[in-house]
Coordinates of C-alpha atoms in Angstrom, one line a residue:
M1 CA -4.9 -12.8 30.3
T2 CA -5.2 -11.0 26.9
T3 CA -2.2 -11.4 24.5
R4 CA -1.0 -8.0 23.4
I5 CA 0.3 -7.9 19.8
L6 CA 2.1 -5.0 18.0
V7 CA 2.2 -4.7 14.2
I8 CA 4.6 -2.2 12.7
K9 CA 3.9 -0.8 9.2
L10 CA 4.9 2.8 8.7
A11 CA 4.9 3.5 4.9
A12 CA 4.4 3.8 2.0
L13 CA 0.9 3.4 0.5
G14 CA 1.8 0.6 -2.0
D15 CA 3.7 -1.3 0.8
F16 CA 0.8 -0.7 3.2
V17 CA -1.7 -2.2 0.7
Q18 CA 0.6 -5.2 0.1
A19 CA 0.5 -5.8 3.9
F20 CA -3.3 -6.3 3.9
G21 CA -2.7 -10.1 3.5
P22 CA -0.2 -10.2 6.5
F23 CA -2.6 -8.1 8.5
A24 CA -5.4 -10.6 7.9
A25 CA -3.1 -13.5 8.7
I26 CA -1.9 -12.0 12.0
R27 CA -5.5 -11.4 13.1
A28 CA -6.6 -14.9 12.1
H29 CA -3.6 -16.4 14.0
H30 CA -4.4 -14.3 17.1
P31 CA -8.2 -14.1 17.1
G32 CA -8.5 -13.2 20.8
A33 CA -5.5 -10.9 21.0
E34 CA -5.5 -7.2 21.4
I35 CA -3.7 -6.0 18.3
T36 CA -2.2 -2.5 17.9
L37 CA -0.9 -1.1 14.6
L38 CA 2.0 1.4 14.8
T39 CA 1.9 3.4 11.6
T40 CA 1.9 7.1 10.4
K41 CA -0.8 9.6 9.9
P42 CA -1.5 9.1 6.2
F43 CA -2.6 5.5 6.8
A44 CA -4.2 5.7 10.2
G45 CA -7.7 6.4 8.9
L46 CA -7.5 3.5 6.5
A47 CA -6.3 1.2 9.2
E48 CA -9.0 2.2 11.6
R49 CA -11.7 1.3 9.1
S50 CA -10.1 -2.2 8.6
P51 CA -11.2 -5.2 10.7
W52 CA -7.7 -6.2 11.8
F53 CA -6.7 -3.9 14.6
D54 CA -8.1 -3.0 18.0
R55 CA -6.2 0.3 18.1
V56 CA -4.1 2.3 15.7
W57 CA -1.2 4.5 16.8
A58 CA -0.2 7.1 14.2
D59 CA 3.0 8.4 15.9
G60 CA 5.3 5.7 14.5
R61 CA 7.9 7.8 12.7
P62 CA 9.1 10.8 14.8
S63 CA 12.1 12.7 13.7
W64 CA 15.2 11.3 15.4
G65 CA 16.1 15.0 16.0
D66 CA 12.9 15.4 18.0
L67 CA 14.1 13.8 21.2
R68 CA 10.9 14.5 23.1
A69 CA 8.7 12.7 20.5
V70 CA 11.2 9.8 20.3
A71 CA 11.2 9.5 24.1
A72 CA 7.3 9.6 24.1
L73 CA 7.1 6.8 21.6
A74 CA 9.7 4.8 23.5
L75 CA 7.8 5.2 26.7
R76 CA 4.5 4.3 25.0
L77 CA 5.9 1.1 23.5
R78 CA 7.6 0.1 26.8
R79 CA 4.5 0.7 28.9
A80 CA 2.2 -1.2 26.5
G81 CA 3.7 -4.5 27.6
F82 CA 3.5 -6.2 24.2
D83 CA 3.9 -10.0 24.1
R84 CA 4.8 -10.2 20.4
V85 CA 5.8 -7.7 17.7
Y86 CA 5.4 -8.3 14.0
D87 CA 7.8 -5.8 12.3
L88 CA 6.4 -5.6 8.7
Q89 CA 8.4 -2.5 8.0
T90 CA 11.8 -4.3 8.6
S91 CA 13.8 -1.1 8.3
S92 CA 16.7 0.1 10.3
R93 CA 14.3 2.4 12.1
S94 CA 11.7 -0.2 13.0
S95 CA 14.3 -2.6 14.0
R96 CA 15.6 -0.1 16.6
Y97 CA 12.1 -0.1 18.1
R98 CA 13.0 -3.5 19.6
L99 CA 15.0 -1.5 22.2
F100 CA 11.8 0.4 23.0
T101 CA 9.4 -2.5 23.5
G102 CA 11.8 -4.4 25.8
R103 CA 13.4 -7.8 25.5
R104 CA 10.5 -9.7 26.9
A105 CA 8.5 -9.2 23.7
E106 CA 8.9 -11.9 21.0
W107 CA 10.0 -10.2 17.8
S108 CA 9.3 -11.2 14.2
G109 CA 11.6 -9.3 11.8
I110 CA 15.2 -8.6 11.1
A111 CA 16.2 -6.9 14.3
A112 CA 19.3 -8.2 16.1
G113 CA 18.3 -10.8 18.7
A114 CA 14.8 -11.3 17.2
S115 CA 13.1 -14.4 18.7
H116 CA 11.6 -15.2 15.3
P117 CA 14.0 -13.8 12.7
H118 CA 13.4 -13.7 9.0
A119 CA 16.9 -15.0 8.3
N120 CA 16.7 -15.8 4.6
P121 CA 19.7 -14.1 3.1
L122 CA 17.8 -13.8 -0.2
R123 CA 14.8 -12.0 1.4
D124 CA 15.5 -8.8 -0.6
T125 CA 15.1 -10.8 -3.9
L126 CA 11.6 -11.8 -3.1
H127 CA 8.4 -9.9 -4.0
T128 CA 7.1 -8.0 -1.0
V129 CA 4.1 -10.3 -0.6
E130 CA 6.2 -13.5 -0.7
R131 CA 8.8 -11.9 1.6
Q132 CA 6.3 -11.0 4.3
R133 CA 4.6 -14.4 4.0
E134 CA 7.9 -16.1 4.6
Q135 CA 8.6 -13.9 7.5
L136 CA 5.3 -14.8 9.1
E137 CA 5.8 -18.5 8.5
A138 CA 9.0 -18.2 10.4
A139 CA 7.0 -16.8 13.3
G140 CA 4.6 -19.8 13.2
I141 CA 1.8 -18.5 11.1
S142 CA 0.6 -21.0 8.5
A143 CA -2.8 -19.8 7.4
F144 CA -3.1 -16.9 5.0
P145 CA -6.8 -16.2 4.4
P146 CA -7.6 -13.7 1.6
P147 CA -8.0 -10.3 3.3
A148 CA -11.6 -9.2 3.4
L149 CA -11.9 -5.8 1.7
D150 CA -15.6 -5.1 1.8
W151 CA -14.8 -2.3 4.3
L152 CA -12.9 -0.4 1.6
A153 CA -16.0 1.4 0.3
G154 CA -16.1 5.1 0.8
D155 CA -19.1 7.3 -0.1
L156 CA -19.2 8.3 -3.7
S157 CA -22.4 10.4 -3.6
A158 CA -20.5 13.7 -3.9
F159 CA -19.3 12.7 -7.4
T160 CA -21.2 12.8 -10.6
L161 CA -20.0 9.7 -12.4
P162 CA -21.1 8.1 -15.7
E163 CA -22.5 4.6 -15.7
Q164 CA -19.2 3.3 -17.1
F165 CA -15.7 4.6 -16.7
F166 CA -12.1 3.6 -16.1
L167 CA -9.5 4.8 -13.6
M168 CA -6.4 6.6 -14.7
I169 CA -3.5 7.2 -12.3
P170 CA -0.9 9.3 -14.2
G171 CA 1.2 10.4 -11.2
A172 CA 3.9 8.8 -9.0
S173 CA 6.5 10.1 -6.5
P174 CA 7.4 13.7 -7.6
G175 CA 11.0 12.9 -6.8
R176 CA 11.1 10.0 -9.2
P177 CA 10.1 11.1 -12.6
G178 CA 11.4 7.9 -14.1
K179 CA 8.3 6.2 -12.7
R180 CA 5.9 8.3 -14.8
W181 CA 4.7 7.3 -18.2
P182 CA 4.5 10.5 -20.3
V183 CA 1.2 12.4 -19.6
E184 CA 0.6 12.8 -23.4
H185 CA 0.5 9.0 -23.6
F186 CA -2.1 8.9 -20.9
A187 CA -4.0 11.5 -22.8
G188 CA -3.8 9.3 -25.9
I189 CA -5.4 6.5 -24.1
A190 CA -8.2 8.8 -22.8
T191 CA -8.9 10.3 -26.2
S192 CA -9.3 6.9 -27.8
S193 CA -11.4 5.2 -25.1
D194 CA -15.1 4.6 -25.6
I195 CA -15.7 5.3 -21.9
P196 CA -14.4 8.3 -19.9
A197 CA -11.4 8.3 -17.7
V198 CA -11.7 9.2 -14.0
I199 CA -8.3 10.7 -13.0
L200 CA -7.0 10.0 -9.5
G201 CA -4.1 11.6 -7.6
G202 CA -3.1 14.2 -5.2
P203 CA -2.3 17.9 -5.5
S204 CA 0.9 17.2 -7.4
E205 CA -1.2 15.5 -10.1
K206 CA -3.5 18.5 -10.8
E207 CA -1.5 19.7 -13.7
L208 CA -1.3 16.2 -15.2
A209 CA -5.0 15.9 -14.9
A210 CA -5.6 19.3 -16.6
R211 CA -3.5 18.2 -19.6
I212 CA -5.4 15.0 -19.9
V213 CA -8.8 16.7 -19.7
A214 CA -7.7 19.3 -22.3
A215 CA -7.1 16.5 -24.7
A216 CA -10.1 14.4 -23.7
P217 CA -12.9 16.6 -22.4
S218 CA -15.0 13.6 -21.3
A219 CA -12.3 12.8 -18.7
I220 CA -13.2 13.6 -15.0
D221 CA -10.6 15.1 -12.7
L222 CA -10.9 13.7 -9.2
T223 CA -7.4 14.6 -8.1
S224 CA -7.2 15.9 -4.5
R225 CA -10.9 15.0 -4.1
T226 CA -10.8 11.4 -2.9
D227 CA -9.7 9.7 0.3
L228 CA -8.3 6.1 0.3
T229 CA -11.7 4.5 1.0
Q230 CA -13.3 6.3 -1.9
I231 CA -10.5 5.1 -4.2
G232 CA -11.4 1.6 -3.0
A233 CA -15.1 2.2 -3.8
L234 CA -14.3 3.6 -7.3
A235 CA -12.2 0.5 -7.9
R236 CA -15.2 -1.7 -7.3
V237 CA -17.3 -0.1 -10.0
A238 CA -14.7 0.9 -12.6
R239 CA -14.3 -1.2 -15.7
F240 CA -10.5 -1.2 -15.4
A241 CA -7.6 0.9 -14.2
L242 CA -4.3 2.2 -15.8
G243 CA -1.6 3.6 -13.6
N244 CA 2.0 4.0 -12.9
D245 CA 3.8 2.2 -10.0
T246 CA 2.3 4.2 -7.2
G247 CA 0.2 3.7 -4.1
P248 CA -3.3 4.3 -5.6
T249 CA -2.5 1.8 -8.4
H250 CA -1.7 -0.9 -5.7
L251 CA -5.0 0.1 -3.9
V252 CA -7.3 -0.3 -6.9
A253 CA -5.7 -3.6 -7.9
A254 CA -6.1 -5.0 -4.4
A255 CA -9.7 -3.9 -4.3
G256 CA -10.4 -6.0 -7.4
C257 CA -10.3 -3.7 -10.3
P258 CA -8.6 -5.1 -13.4
T259 CA -5.4 -3.1 -13.4
L260 CA -2.6 -2.5 -15.8
A261 CA 0.5 -1.2 -14.0
L262 CA 3.2 0.6 -15.9
F263 CA 6.9 0.2 -14.9
G264 CA 10.1 1.8 -16.0
P265 CA 13.7 1.5 -14.7
D266 CA 13.1 2.9 -11.2
S267 CA 11.3 -0.2 -9.8
D268 CA 11.2 -3.9 -10.5
P269 CA 7.8 -5.5 -10.9
A270 CA 9.3 -8.8 -9.9
L271 CA 9.8 -7.3 -6.4
C272 CA 6.8 -4.9 -6.1
A273 CA 4.2 -5.2 -8.8
P274 CA 0.6 -4.7 -7.5
R275 CA -1.3 -7.8 -6.5
G276 CA -5.0 -8.4 -7.0
P277 CA -7.5 -10.7 -8.8
A278 CA -6.7 -9.3 -12.3
V279 CA -3.3 -7.5 -12.7
A280 CA -1.1 -7.1 -15.7
V281 CA 2.3 -5.3 -16.0
A282 CA 3.8 -3.4 -18.9
R283 CA 7.4 -2.2 -18.7
A284 CA 9.9 -0.2 -20.8
M285 CA 13.2 1.5 -20.1
P286 CA 12.8 4.4 -20.3
M287 CA 9.1 4.5 -19.8
A288 CA 8.6 6.9 -22.7
D289 CA 9.5 4.0 -25.0
L290 CA 6.4 2.2 -24.0
P291 CA 4.0 2.8 -27.0
V292 CA 0.4 3.9 -26.5
E293 CA -0.7 1.2 -28.9
A294 CA 1.0 -1.5 -26.8
V295 CA -0.7 -0.3 -23.7
R296 CA -4.0 -0.2 -25.5
R297 CA -3.6 -3.8 -26.6
A298 CA -2.6 -4.8 -23.0
L299 CA -5.8 -3.2 -21.6
A300 CA -7.9 -4.9 -24.2
G301 CA -6.4 -8.3 -23.2
L302 CA -6.9 -7.5 -19.5
V303 CA -10.6 -6.6 -19.7
A304 CA -11.3 -9.4 -22.1

């Protein structure tokens, strides 16, 4: 009889990327299992391209006020008959889902009554990667193979790109301006670089990109033009990346691009810095106090 596994990871992009290792470890530990990911729409397409899941459910975060949607999710989880659940979100919301899956399912997480609890009282002082690894170890997983990311390679044929370029990620959460290095500082890096910047981001970064391009006409604005797999493909061919603490920075770092991540007071790199083969961190509080020249030196050391 096939073992049915549920993995819960709802958001956000940086956290989702940092769960690639746990996703790979769960698949390696349950090679013959039927593994379902419960997530949200922004990450469903990425998860479906990955090699770790047999199916992906994107309805993982209905509004608690939408009783019909909550009831539909509860019924779906109950009927699936999961044997084990790995709650990698470990939030109050995801912990409540234990009531939906039923008591027969083994549960790895922090929910009350979990069969495989992550009971370390200092869990919130660990980096996300170490915290999730420790959680899985408590559930009996001991092998953590590097996650294969060769599938993270979207089509770049629609873009006209120079032979050499670097990635620039000047945005971050619109509601957290303290996570953004000043755009004029990014422009300073772009104007002094011997290769053009390719600027990534969503609609809220269009204005930032326009200001950088105005200062450095060789820069290429790809904001709102790339999906997540295309960002992964760009990371494979870029010389390096410079970005704030935001999801795309985590993605390009994981894909192997040498990455300098910029931090301010709003987040602690000891807990959430991007992980990848070549990652460095620069931090100042406030971020505006981080000099352009210091970032330029850090980039030179990274690519060297």
